[in-house]
Coordinates of N, CA and C in Angstrom, one line a residue:
M1 N -61.1 11.9 -47.3 CA -59.9 11.6 -48.0 C -59.4 10.2 -47.5
L2 N -59.1 9.3 -48.4 CA -58.6 8.0 -48.0 C -57.1 8.0 -47.9
F3 N -56.6 7.3 -46.9 CA -55.2 7.2 -46.7 C -54.8 5.7 -46.9
A4 N -53.8 5.4 -47.7 CA -53.3 4.1 -47.9 C -52.5 3.6 -46.7
L5 N -52.8 2.4 -46.3 CA -52.0 1.9 -45.2 C -50.6 1.5 -45.7
P6 N -49.6 1.8 -44.9 CA -48.2 1.4 -45.3 C -48.1 -0.1 -45.4
P7 N -47.3 -0.5 -46.4 CA -47.1 -2.0 -46.6 C -46.5 -2.6 -45.4
R8 N -46.9 -3.8 -45.1 CA -46.3 -4.5 -44.0 C -44.9 -5.1 -44.3
P9 N -44.0 -5.0 -43.4 CA -42.6 -5.5 -43.7 C -42.6 -7.0 -43.9
E10 N -41.7 -7.4 -44.8 CA -41.6 -8.8 -45.1 C -40.7 -9.5 -44.1
S11 N -41.0 -10.8 -43.8 CA -40.1 -11.5 -42.8 C -38.9 -12.0 -43.6
R12 N -37.7 -11.5 -43.2 CA -36.5 -11.9 -43.8 C -36.2 -13.4 -43.4
L13 N -36.6 -13.7 -42.2 CA -36.4 -15.1 -41.7 C -37.1 -16.1 -42.6
A14 N -38.3 -15.8 -43.1 CA -39.0 -16.7 -43.9 C -38.2 -16.9 -45.2
R15 N -37.7 -15.8 -45.8 CA -36.9 -15.9 -47.0 C -35.6 -16.8 -46.8
W16 N -35.0 -16.6 -45.6 CA -33.8 -17.4 -45.3 C -34.1 -18.9 -45.1
A17 N -35.2 -19.1 -44.5 CA -35.7 -20.5 -44.4 C -35.9 -21.2 -45.7
E18 N -36.5 -20.4 -46.7 CA -36.7 -21.0 -48.0 C -35.4 -21.2 -48.7
R19 N -34.5 -20.3 -48.6 CA -33.2 -20.4 -49.3 C -32.4 -21.7 -48.7
L20 N -32.4 -21.9 -47.4 CA -31.8 -23.0 -46.8 C -32.4 -24.3 -47.3
A21 N -33.8 -24.3 -47.3 CA -34.5 -25.5 -47.7 C -34.2 -25.9 -49.2
W22 N -34.2 -24.9 -50.1 CA -33.9 -25.2 -51.5 C -32.4 -25.6 -51.6
A23 N -31.5 -25.1 -50.8 CA -30.1 -25.4 -50.9 C -29.9 -26.9 -50.5
S24 N -30.7 -27.4 -49.7 CA -30.6 -28.8 -49.3 C -30.9 -29.8 -50.4
V25 N -31.7 -29.4 -51.4 CA -32.2 -30.3 -52.4 C -31.0 -30.8 -53.3
P26 N -30.2 -29.8 -53.9 CA -29.1 -30.3 -54.7 C -28.1 -31.1 -53.9
V27 N -28.0 -30.8 -52.6 CA -27.0 -31.6 -51.8 C -27.4 -33.0 -51.6
I28 N -28.7 -33.2 -51.3 CA -29.2 -34.6 -51.2 C -29.2 -35.4 -52.5
L29 N -29.5 -34.7 -53.6 CA -29.4 -35.3 -54.9 C -28.0 -35.7 -55.2
G30 N -27.1 -34.8 -54.9 CA -25.7 -35.1 -55.1 C -25.2 -36.3 -54.3
A31 N -25.7 -36.4 -53.1 CA -25.3 -37.5 -52.2 C -25.8 -38.8 -52.9
I32 N -27.0 -38.8 -53.3 CA -27.6 -40.0 -54.0 C -26.8 -40.4 -55.2
L33 N -26.5 -39.4 -56.0 CA -25.7 -39.7 -57.2 C -24.3 -40.2 -56.9
I34 N -23.7 -39.7 -55.9 CA -22.3 -40.2 -55.5 C -22.4 -41.6 -55.1
L35 N -23.4 -41.9 -54.3 CA -23.5 -43.3 -53.7 C -23.9 -44.3 -54.8
R36 N -24.8 -43.9 -55.7 CA -25.3 -44.8 -56.8 C -24.2 -45.0 -57.8
A37 N -23.4 -44.0 -58.1 CA -22.4 -44.1 -59.1 C -21.1 -44.8 -58.6
R38 N -21.0 -44.8 -57.3 CA -19.8 -45.3 -56.6 C -18.5 -44.6 -57.1
A39 N -18.7 -43.4 -57.5 CA -17.5 -42.6 -58.0 C -16.5 -42.2 -56.9
L40 N -17.0 -42.1 -55.7 CA -16.2 -41.7 -54.6 C -16.5 -42.7 -53.4
P41 N -15.6 -42.7 -52.4 CA -15.8 -43.6 -51.3 C -17.2 -43.4 -50.6
V42 N -17.7 -44.4 -50.1 CA -19.1 -44.4 -49.5 C -19.1 -43.3 -48.4
E43 N -18.0 -43.2 -47.6 CA -18.0 -42.3 -46.5 C -18.3 -40.8 -47.0
I44 N -17.7 -40.5 -48.1 CA -17.9 -39.1 -48.6 C -19.4 -38.9 -49.0
G45 N -20.0 -39.9 -49.7 CA -21.4 -39.8 -50.0 C -22.3 -39.7 -48.8
M46 N -22.0 -40.4 -47.7 CA -22.7 -40.3 -46.5 C -22.6 -39.0 -45.8
L47 N -21.4 -38.4 -45.9 CA -21.2 -37.1 -45.3 C -22.0 -36.0 -46.0
V48 N -22.0 -36.1 -47.4 CA -22.8 -35.2 -48.2 C -24.3 -35.4 -47.8
F49 N -24.7 -36.7 -47.7 CA -26.1 -36.9 -47.3 C -26.4 -36.3 -45.9
L50 N -25.5 -36.4 -45.0 CA -25.7 -35.8 -43.7 C -25.8 -34.3 -43.8
G51 N -25.0 -33.7 -44.7 CA -25.0 -32.3 -44.9 C -26.3 -31.8 -45.4
S52 N -27.0 -32.5 -46.2 CA -28.3 -32.2 -46.7 C -29.3 -32.2 -45.6
A53 N -29.2 -33.2 -44.7 CA -30.1 -33.2 -43.6 C -29.9 -32.1 -42.6
I54 N -28.7 -31.7 -42.4 CA -28.4 -30.5 -41.6 C -28.9 -29.2 -42.1
L55 N -28.8 -29.0 -43.5 CA -29.3 -27.9 -44.1 C -30.9 -27.8 -44.0
A56 N -31.5 -29.0 -44.2 CA -33.0 -29.0 -44.1 C -33.4 -28.8 -42.7
A57 N -32.7 -29.4 -41.7 CA -33.1 -29.2 -40.3 C -32.9 -27.7 -39.9
A58 N -31.9 -27.0 -40.4 CA -31.7 -25.6 -40.2 C -32.8 -24.8 -40.8
A59 N -33.2 -25.2 -42.0 CA -34.3 -24.5 -42.7 C -35.6 -24.6 -41.8
L60 N -35.8 -25.8 -41.3 CA -37.0 -26.0 -40.5 C -37.0 -25.2 -39.2
A61 N -35.8 -25.1 -38.6 CA -35.7 -24.3 -37.4 C -35.9 -22.8 -37.6
V62 N -35.3 -22.3 -38.7 CA -35.5 -20.9 -39.1 C -37.0 -20.7 -39.4
A63 N -37.6 -21.6 -40.1 CA -39.0 -21.4 -40.5 C -39.9 -21.4 -39.2
M64 N -39.6 -22.1 -38.2 CA -40.4 -22.1 -37.0 C -40.3 -20.7 -36.3
V65 N -39.0 -20.1 -36.3 CA -38.8 -18.8 -35.7 C -39.6 -17.8 -36.6
A66 N -39.5 -17.9 -37.9 CA -40.2 -17.0 -38.9 C -41.7 -17.1 -38.7
A67 N -42.2 -18.2 -38.4 CA -43.7 -18.4 -38.2 C -44.1 -17.6 -36.9
L68 N -43.3 -17.7 -35.9 CA -43.5 -16.9 -34.7 C -43.5 -15.4 -34.9
E69 N -42.5 -15.0 -35.7 CA -42.3 -13.6 -36.0 C -43.5 -13.1 -36.8
I70 N -44.0 -13.8 -37.8 CA -45.1 -13.5 -38.7 C -46.4 -13.3 -37.8
W71 N -46.5 -14.3 -36.9 CA -47.7 -14.3 -36.0 C -47.7 -13.1 -35.0
Q72 N -46.6 -12.8 -34.4 CA -46.5 -11.8 -33.4 C -46.5 -10.4 -34.0
K73 N -45.7 -10.2 -35.1 CA -45.5 -8.9 -35.6 C -46.3 -8.6 -36.9
G74 N -47.1 -9.6 -37.4 CA -47.9 -9.4 -38.5 C -47.2 -9.1 -39.8
R75 N -46.0 -9.8 -40.0 CA -45.2 -9.6 -41.1 C -45.7 -10.4 -42.3
V76 N -45.3 -10.0 -43.5 CA -45.6 -10.8 -44.7 C -44.5 -11.9 -44.9
G77 N -45.0 -13.0 -45.4 CA -44.0 -14.1 -45.7 C -44.6 -15.5 -45.5
L78 N -45.9 -15.6 -45.6 CA -46.5 -17.0 -45.5 C -46.1 -17.9 -46.6
A79 N -46.1 -17.3 -47.9 CA -45.8 -18.1 -49.0 C -44.4 -18.7 -49.0
P80 N -43.3 -17.9 -48.8 CA -42.0 -18.5 -48.6 C -41.9 -19.4 -47.4
L81 N -42.6 -19.1 -46.4 CA -42.6 -20.0 -45.2 C -43.1 -21.3 -45.5
A82 N -44.3 -21.4 -46.2 CA -44.9 -22.6 -46.6 C -44.0 -23.5 -47.5
R83 N -43.3 -22.8 -48.4 CA -42.4 -23.5 -49.3 C -41.2 -24.1 -48.6
A84 N -40.7 -23.3 -47.6 CA -39.6 -23.7 -46.8 C -40.0 -25.0 -46.0
L85 N -41.1 -24.9 -45.4 CA -41.6 -26.1 -44.6 C -41.8 -27.3 -45.4
L86 N -42.4 -27.2 -46.6 CA -42.7 -28.3 -47.5 C -41.4 -28.9 -48.0
V87 N -40.4 -28.1 -48.5 CA -39.2 -28.7 -49.1 C -38.4 -29.3 -48.0
A88 N -38.2 -28.6 -46.8 CA -37.4 -29.2 -45.7 C -38.0 -30.5 -45.2
M89 N -39.3 -30.6 -45.1 CA -39.9 -31.9 -44.6 C -39.7 -33.0 -45.6
L90 N -39.8 -32.6 -46.9 CA -39.5 -33.7 -47.9 C -38.1 -34.2 -47.9
V91 N -37.2 -33.3 -47.7 CA -35.8 -33.7 -47.7 C -35.5 -34.5 -46.4
L92 N -36.2 -34.2 -45.3 CA -35.9 -34.8 -44.1 C -36.7 -36.1 -43.9
A93 N -37.6 -36.4 -44.8 CA -38.5 -37.6 -44.7 C -37.7 -38.9 -44.5
W94 N -36.7 -39.1 -45.4 CA -36.0 -40.3 -45.4 C -35.0 -40.4 -44.2
P95 N -34.2 -39.3 -44.0 CA -33.3 -39.3 -42.8 C -34.1 -39.4 -41.5
G96 N -35.3 -38.8 -41.5 CA -36.2 -38.9 -40.3 C -36.6 -40.4 -40.0
Y97 N -37.0 -41.1 -41.1 CA -37.4 -42.5 -41.0 C -36.2 -43.3 -40.5
L98 N -35.0 -43.1 -41.0 CA -33.8 -43.8 -40.6 C -33.5 -43.5 -39.1
A99 N -33.7 -42.3 -38.7 CA -33.5 -41.9 -37.3 C -34.5 -42.6 -36.4
F100 N -35.7 -42.7 -36.8 CA -36.7 -43.4 -36.0 C -36.4 -44.9 -35.9
Q101 N -36.0 -45.5 -37.0 CA -35.6 -46.9 -37.0 C -34.4 -47.2 -36.1
A102 N -33.4 -46.2 -36.2 CA -32.2 -46.4 -35.4 C -32.5 -46.4 -33.9
V103 N -33.5 -45.6 -33.5 CA -33.9 -45.5 -32.0 C -34.7 -46.8 -31.7
R104 N -35.6 -47.2 -32.6 CA -36.5 -48.3 -32.3 C -35.9 -49.7 -32.3
L105 N -34.9 -49.9 -33.2 CA -34.3 -51.2 -33.4 C -32.8 -51.3 -32.9
P106 N -32.4 -52.5 -32.5 CA -31.0 -52.6 -32.0 C -30.0 -52.4 -33.2
V107 N -28.8 -52.1 -32.8 CA -27.7 -51.9 -33.7 C -27.2 -53.3 -34.2
L108 N -27.7 -53.7 -35.4 CA -27.4 -54.9 -36.0 C -27.3 -54.7 -37.5
N109 N -26.3 -55.4 -38.2 CA -26.2 -55.3 -39.6 C -26.1 -56.7 -40.3
D110 N -26.4 -57.8 -39.5 CA -26.3 -59.2 -39.9 C -27.4 -60.0 -39.2
I111 N -28.4 -60.4 -40.0 CA -29.5 -61.1 -39.5 C -29.6 -62.5 -40.0
S112 N -30.0 -63.5 -39.2 CA -30.1 -64.9 -39.6 C -31.3 -65.5 -39.0
T113 N -31.9 -66.4 -39.8 CA -33.1 -67.2 -39.3 C -32.7 -68.2 -38.2
N114 N -31.4 -68.6 -38.2 CA -30.9 -69.5 -37.2 C -29.9 -68.9 -36.3
I115 N -30.2 -68.5 -35.1 CA -29.3 -67.8 -34.2 C -28.2 -68.7 -33.7
E116 N -28.6 -70.0 -33.4 CA -27.7 -70.9 -32.8 C -26.6 -71.4 -33.8
D117 N -27.1 -71.6 -35.1 CA -26.2 -72.1 -36.1 C -26.4 -71.4 -37.4
P118 N -26.0 -70.1 -37.5 CA -26.3 -69.3 -38.7 C -25.5 -69.9 -39.9
P119 N -26.1 -69.8 -41.1 CA -25.4 -70.2 -42.3 C -24.1 -69.5 -42.5
L120 N -23.1 -70.1 -43.1 CA -21.9 -69.5 -43.4 C -21.8 -69.1 -44.8
F121 N -21.2 -67.9 -45.1 CA -21.1 -67.5 -46.5 C -20.0 -68.3 -47.2
S122 N -20.2 -68.5 -48.4 CA -19.2 -69.2 -49.2 C -17.9 -68.5 -49.2
R123 N -16.8 -69.2 -49.1 CA -15.5 -68.7 -49.1 C -14.7 -69.1 -50.4
S124 N -15.4 -69.6 -51.4 CA -14.8 -69.9 -52.6 C -14.2 -68.7 -53.3
Q125 N -13.3 -68.9 -54.2 CA -12.7 -67.8 -54.9 C -13.7 -67.1 -55.7
A126 N -14.6 -67.8 -56.4 CA -15.6 -67.2 -57.2 C -16.5 -66.3 -56.4
A127 N -17.0 -66.8 -55.2 CA -17.8 -65.9 -54.4 C -17.1 -64.8 -53.8
F128 N -15.8 -65.0 -53.4 CA -15.0 -63.9 -52.9 C -14.8 -62.8 -53.9
T129 N -14.6 -63.2 -55.1 CA -14.4 -62.2 -56.2 C -15.7 -61.4 -56.5
A130 N -16.8 -62.2 -56.5 CA -18.1 -61.6 -56.8 C -18.5 -60.6 -55.7
R131 N -18.1 -60.8 -54.4 CA -18.4 -59.9 -53.3 C -17.3 -58.8 -53.2
E132 N -16.5 -58.7 -54.2 CA -15.5 -57.6 -54.3 C -14.5 -57.7 -53.1
G133 N -14.2 -59.0 -52.7 CA -13.2 -59.2 -51.7 C -13.8 -59.1 -50.3
H134 N -15.1 -59.1 -50.2 CA -15.7 -59.0 -48.8 C -16.3 -60.3 -48.4
I135 N -16.1 -60.7 -47.1 CA -16.8 -61.8 -46.5 C -17.4 -61.3 -45.2
P136 N -18.7 -61.4 -45.0 CA -19.3 -60.9 -43.7 C -18.7 -61.7 -42.6
P137 N -18.3 -61.0 -41.5 CA -17.6 -61.6 -40.4 C -18.7 -62.3 -39.5
S138 N -18.2 -63.2 -38.6 CA -19.0 -63.8 -37.7 C -19.6 -62.8 -36.7
V139 N -20.8 -63.1 -36.2 CA -21.5 -62.2 -35.3 C -21.5 -62.8 -33.9
D140 N -21.2 -62.0 -32.9 CA -21.2 -62.5 -31.5 C -22.6 -62.9 -31.1
R141 N -22.7 -64.0 -30.3 CA -23.9 -64.6 -29.8 C -24.8 -63.6 -29.1
A142 N -24.2 -62.7 -28.3 CA -25.0 -61.6 -27.6 C -25.8 -60.8 -28.6
L143 N -25.1 -60.4 -29.7 CA -25.8 -59.6 -30.7 C -27.0 -60.4 -31.3
R144 N -26.7 -61.7 -31.5 CA -27.8 -62.6 -32.1 C -29.0 -62.6 -31.2
E145 N -28.8 -62.5 -29.9 CA -29.9 -62.5 -28.9 C -30.7 -61.2 -29.0
R146 N -30.0 -60.1 -29.3 CA -30.8 -58.9 -29.6 C -31.7 -59.1 -30.8
Q147 N -31.2 -59.8 -31.8 CA -32.1 -60.0 -32.9 C -33.3 -60.8 -32.5
R148 N -33.2 -61.8 -31.7 CA -34.3 -62.6 -31.3 C -35.5 -61.8 -30.7
R149 N -35.1 -60.8 -29.9 CA -36.1 -59.9 -29.3 C -36.7 -58.9 -30.3
A150 N -35.8 -58.4 -31.2 CA -36.3 -57.4 -32.1 C -37.1 -58.0 -33.3
Y151 N -36.7 -59.2 -33.8 CA -37.4 -59.8 -34.9 C -37.8 -61.2 -34.6
P152 N -38.7 -61.4 -33.8 CA -39.2 -62.8 -33.4 C -39.7 -63.6 -34.6
Q153 N -40.2 -62.8 -35.6 CA -40.8 -63.5 -36.8 C -39.7 -64.0 -37.8
V154 N -38.5 -63.7 -37.6 CA -37.4 -64.2 -38.5 C -36.9 -65.5 -37.9
R155 N -37.3 -66.6 -38.5 CA -37.0 -67.9 -38.0 C -36.9 -68.9 -39.2
T156 N -36.3 -70.1 -39.0 CA -36.1 -71.1 -40.0 C -37.4 -71.4 -40.7
L157 N -37.3 -71.5 -42.0 CA -38.5 -71.9 -42.9 C -38.4 -73.4 -43.0
V158 N -39.5 -74.0 -42.7 CA -39.6 -75.5 -42.8 C -40.7 -75.8 -43.9
L159 N -40.2 -76.6 -44.9 CA -41.1 -77.0 -46.0 C -41.3 -78.5 -46.0
D160 N -42.4 -79.0 -46.4 CA -42.7 -80.4 -46.6 C -42.1 -80.9 -47.9
N161 N -41.6 -80.0 -48.7 CA -41.1 -80.4 -50.0 C -39.7 -81.2 -49.9
E162 N -39.5 -82.0 -50.9 CA -38.2 -82.6 -51.1 C -37.1 -81.6 -51.3
P163 N -35.8 -81.8 -51.0 CA -34.8 -80.8 -51.1 C -34.7 -80.2 -52.5
A164 N -34.7 -81.1 -53.6 CA -34.6 -80.6 -54.9 C -35.7 -79.6 -55.3
E165 N -37.0 -79.9 -54.9 CA -38.1 -79.1 -55.1 C -38.0 -77.8 -54.3
A166 N -37.6 -77.9 -53.1 CA -37.4 -76.7 -52.2 C -36.3 -75.8 -52.8
F167 N -35.3 -76.4 -53.3 CA -34.2 -75.6 -54.0 C -34.7 -74.8 -55.2
Q168 N -35.6 -75.4 -56.0 CA -36.2 -74.7 -57.1 C -37.0 -73.6 -56.6
L169 N -37.8 -73.7 -55.5 CA -38.6 -72.6 -55.0 C -37.7 -71.5 -54.6
V170 N -36.5 -71.8 -54.0 CA -35.6 -70.8 -53.6 C -35.0 -70.0 -54.8
Q171 N -34.6 -70.8 -55.8 CA -34.1 -70.2 -57.0 C -35.1 -69.2 -57.7
R172 N -36.4 -69.7 -57.7 CA -37.4 -68.9 -58.3 C -37.7 -67.6 -57.5
A173 N -37.7 -67.7 -56.2 CA -37.9 -66.6 -55.3 C -36.8 -65.5 -55.5
V174 N -35.5 -66.0 -55.5 CA -34.4 -65.1 -55.7 C -34.4 -64.4 -57.0
K175 N -34.8 -65.1 -58.0 CA -35.0 -64.5 -59.4 C -36.0 -63.5 -59.4
T176 N -37.2 -63.7 -58.7 CA -38.3 -62.8 -58.6 C -37.8 -61.5 -57.9
L177 N -37.0 -61.6 -56.9 CA -36.5 -60.5 -56.2 C -35.4 -59.8 -56.9
K178 N -34.9 -60.3 -58.0 CA -33.8 -59.7 -58.8 C -32.5 -59.6 -58.0
W179 N -32.2 -60.6 -57.2 CA -30.9 -60.7 -56.6 C -30.0 -61.4 -57.5
R180 N -28.7 -61.0 -57.4 CA -27.7 -61.6 -58.3 C -27.1 -62.9 -57.7
V181 N -27.3 -64.0 -58.3 CA -26.7 -65.2 -57.7 C -25.3 -65.3 -58.0
I182 N -24.4 -65.5 -57.0 CA -23.0 -65.6 -57.3 C -22.5 -67.0 -57.1
E183 N -23.2 -67.9 -56.5 CA -22.8 -69.3 -56.3 C -24.0 -70.1 -55.9
E184 N -24.2 -71.3 -56.4 CA -25.3 -72.2 -56.0 C -24.9 -73.6 -56.1
T185 N -25.3 -74.4 -55.1 CA -25.0 -75.8 -55.0 C -26.3 -76.5 -54.7
P186 N -26.9 -77.2 -55.7 CA -28.1 -78.0 -55.4 C -27.9 -79.0 -54.4
P187 N -29.0 -79.4 -53.6 CA -28.9 -80.4 -52.6 C -28.4 -81.7 -53.2
D188 N -27.4 -82.3 -52.5 CA -26.9 -83.6 -52.9 C -28.0 -84.7 -52.5
E189 N -27.9 -85.8 -53.3 CA -28.9 -86.9 -53.0 C -28.7 -87.6 -51.7
R190 N -27.5 -87.7 -51.2 CA -27.2 -88.4 -50.0 C -27.6 -87.7 -48.7
R191 N -27.2 -86.5 -48.6 CA -27.5 -85.7 -47.4 C -28.6 -84.7 -47.5
G192 N -28.9 -84.3 -48.8 CA -29.9 -83.3 -49.0 C -29.5 -81.9 -48.5
I193 N -28.2 -81.6 -48.6 CA -27.7 -80.3 -48.2 C -27.4 -79.4 -49.5
G194 N -27.9 -78.2 -49.5 CA -27.7 -77.3 -50.6 C -27.5 -75.9 -50.1
R195 N -27.0 -75.0 -51.0 CA -26.8 -73.6 -50.6 C -26.9 -72.7 -51.9
L196 N -27.2 -71.5 -51.6 CA -27.2 -70.5 -52.6 C -26.7 -69.2 -52.0
D197 N -25.7 -68.5 -52.7 CA -25.3 -67.2 -52.2 C -25.6 -66.2 -53.3
A198 N -26.0 -65.0 -52.8 CA -26.5 -64.0 -53.7 C -26.1 -62.6 -53.2
V199 N -26.2 -61.6 -54.0 CA -26.0 -60.2 -53.7 C -27.2 -59.4 -54.1
A200 N -27.7 -58.5 -53.1 CA -28.8 -57.7 -53.4 C -28.4 -56.2 -53.3
E201 N -29.0 -55.4 -54.1 CA -28.7 -53.9 -54.1 C -29.9 -53.2 -53.5
T202 N -29.6 -52.2 -52.6 CA -30.7 -51.4 -52.1 C -31.2 -50.5 -53.2
F203 N -32.5 -50.1 -53.1 CA -33.1 -49.4 -54.1 C -32.6 -48.0 -54.4
L204 N -32.4 -47.2 -53.3 CA -32.0 -45.8 -53.5 C -30.5 -45.6 -53.6
M205 N -29.8 -46.1 -52.7 CA -28.4 -45.8 -52.6 C -27.5 -46.9 -53.3
R206 N -28.2 -48.0 -53.7 CA -27.5 -49.1 -54.4 C -26.4 -49.7 -53.6
F207 N -26.6 -49.8 -52.2 CA -25.6 -50.5 -51.4 C -25.8 -52.0 -51.7
R208 N -24.6 -52.7 -51.7 CA -24.7 -54.1 -52.0 C -24.6 -54.9 -50.7
D209 N -25.6 -55.7 -50.5 CA -25.7 -56.6 -49.3 C -25.6 -58.0 -49.7
D210 N -25.2 -58.9 -48.8 CA -24.9 -60.3 -49.1 C -25.9 -61.2 -48.4
I211 N -26.3 -62.2 -49.2 CA -27.3 -63.2 -48.7 C -26.8 -64.6 -48.9
T212 N -26.9 -65.5 -47.9 CA -26.6 -66.9 -48.1 C -27.8 -67.7 -47.6
I213 N -28.2 -68.7 -48.4 CA -29.3 -69.6 -48.1 C -28.9 -71.0 -48.0
R214 N -29.2 -71.7 -46.9 CA -28.8 -73.1 -46.7 C -30.0 -74.0 -46.6
L215 N -30.0 -75.1 -47.3 CA -31.1 -76.1 -47.2 C -30.6 -77.4 -46.6
R216 N -31.4 -77.9 -45.7 CA -31.0 -79.2 -45.0 C -32.2 -80.1 -45.0
W217 N -32.0 -81.3 -45.4 CA -33.1 -82.3 -45.4 C -33.1 -83.1 -44.1
T218 N -34.2 -83.2 -43.4 CA -34.3 -83.9 -42.1 C -34.8 -85.3 -42.2
G219 N -35.1 -85.7 -43.4 CA -35.7 -87.0 -43.7 C -37.2 -87.0 -44.0
S220 N -37.8 -85.9 -43.5 CA -39.2 -85.7 -43.8 C -39.6 -84.3 -44.3
Q221 N -38.7 -83.3 -44.0 CA -38.9 -81.9 -44.3 C -37.5 -81.3 -44.7
T222 N -37.7 -80.1 -45.4 CA -36.5 -79.4 -45.8 C -36.5 -78.1 -44.9
R223 N -35.4 -77.9 -44.2 CA -35.2 -76.7 -43.4 C -34.4 -75.7 -44.2
I224 N -34.9 -74.5 -44.3 CA -34.2 -73.4 -45.1 C -33.8 -72.3 -44.1
D225 N -32.5 -72.1 -44.0 CA -32.0 -70.9 -43.2 C -31.4 -69.9 -44.1
I226 N -31.7 -68.6 -43.7 CA -31.3 -67.5 -44.6 C -30.5 -66.5 -43.7
R227 N -29.5 -66.0 -44.2 CA -28.7 -65.0 -43.5 C -28.5 -63.8 -44.5
S228 N -28.7 -62.6 -44.0 CA -28.5 -61.4 -44.8 C -27.7 -60.4 -44.0
A229 N -26.6 -59.9 -44.7 CA -25.7 -59.0 -44.0 C -25.4 -57.7 -44.8
S230 N -25.4 -56.6 -44.2 CA -25.1 -55.3 -44.9 C -23.6 -55.1 -44.9
R231 N -23.1 -54.5 -46.0 CA -21.7 -54.2 -46.1 C -21.3 -52.9 -45.5
V232 N -22.3 -51.9 -45.5 CA -22.1 -50.6 -45.1 C -22.8 -50.3 -43.8
G233 N -22.0 -49.8 -42.8 CA -22.6 -49.3 -41.6 C -22.8 -50.4 -40.6
R234 N -23.0 -50.0 -39.3 CA -23.2 -50.9 -38.2 C -24.7 -51.2 -38.0
H235 N -25.5 -50.3 -38.5 CA -27.0 -50.4 -38.3 C -27.7 -50.6 -39.7
D236 N -28.5 -51.6 -39.8 CA -29.2 -51.8 -41.1 C -30.6 -51.2 -41.1
F237 N -31.0 -50.6 -40.0 CA -32.3 -50.0 -39.8 C -33.5 -51.0 -40.2
G238 N -33.3 -52.3 -39.9 CA -34.3 -53.3 -40.2 C -34.3 -53.8 -41.6
A239 N -33.4 -53.4 -42.5 CA -33.4 -53.8 -43.9 C -33.2 -55.3 -44.1
N240 N -32.3 -55.9 -43.3 CA -32.0 -57.3 -43.5 C -33.1 -58.2 -43.1
A241 N -33.8 -57.9 -42.0 CA -34.9 -58.7 -41.6 C -36.1 -58.6 -42.6
K242 N -36.3 -57.4 -43.2 CA -37.3 -57.2 -44.2 C -36.9 -58.0 -45.4
R243 N -35.6 -58.1 -45.8 CA -35.2 -58.8 -46.9 C -35.5 -60.3 -46.8
I244 N -35.2 -60.8 -45.6 CA -35.4 -62.2 -45.3 C -36.9 -62.6 -45.3
L245 N -37.7 -61.7 -44.8 CA -39.1 -62.0 -44.7 C -39.7 -61.9 -46.2
R246 N -39.2 -61.0 -47.0 CA -39.7 -61.0 -48.4 C -39.3 -62.3 -49.1
L247 N -38.1 -62.8 -48.9 CA -37.7 -64.0 -49.5 C -38.6 -65.2 -49.0
V248 N -38.9 -65.2 -47.7 CA -39.8 -66.3 -47.2 C -41.1 -66.2 -47.8
E249 N -41.6 -65.0 -48.0 CA -43.0 -64.8 -48.6 C -43.0 -65.3 -50.0
E250 N -41.9 -65.0 -50.8 CA -41.8 -65.4 -52.1 C -41.8 -67.0 -52.2
I251 N -41.0 -67.6 -51.3 CA -40.9 -69.0 -51.4 C -42.2 -69.7 -51.0
N252 N -42.9 -69.1 -50.1 CA -44.2 -69.7 -49.7 C -45.3 -69.4 -50.7
N253 N -45.2 -68.3 -51.5 CA -46.2 -68.0 -52.5 C -45.5 -67.8 -53.8
P254 N -45.1 -68.9 -54.4 CA -44.3 -68.8 -55.7 C -45.1 -68.2 -56.9
E255 N -46.5 -68.3 -56.8 CA -47.3 -67.7 -57.8 C -47.7 -66.3 -57.6
G256 N -47.2 -65.7 -56.5 CA -47.5 -64.3 -56.2 C -48.8 -64.1 -55.5

């Protein structure tokens, strides 16, 4: 006579881990929608974003305990455990990347190719209005020195082109990157000095960051200095340096 083995008990922790993981999904989507729509203050959107990361981290912690329980006591629950781990890690991927960048890079939100003499943002009424009343403040020299160590590749771009031709290359590159130009002054014939101010939006959260580009003619070359500043937060996680390097690449390779 055959006797059926009693069913193995299910891991309740695995189920709770899955519930927490799935709960973090609408929270992070809500945070993204809040920030993209600008319906509420940025601080609220960031708090919701942090809440999603906390939920996902809690799901991950519970899943680890559930895995230990399943292994030691032979309980059922591998499927919900696997789903919890997958969803939690997907939700934590972006916050995890930001945390890694925050540890690896100095706390900076304003980067310039010229540390000694960074370009100044336009203070005209038109530029002030286009920036929604925001003008990036001056940055202390000590902070600029941190930039030198963290981003040695961010430096003045020097072209053999005449100022007018260099300015056209800058305009084309800014257009390719889909930045919104808010003010531009072509280089004058006497001194060869020109400038262009623009606003860029980050892809996911649609944060608006400010860029100013200065051209100076030395008599034989055109020196191009770029400054990029974030409006939100004290740490840009390397975004401004990447933006500057993308612009430099576009200027140097106008045909792609």
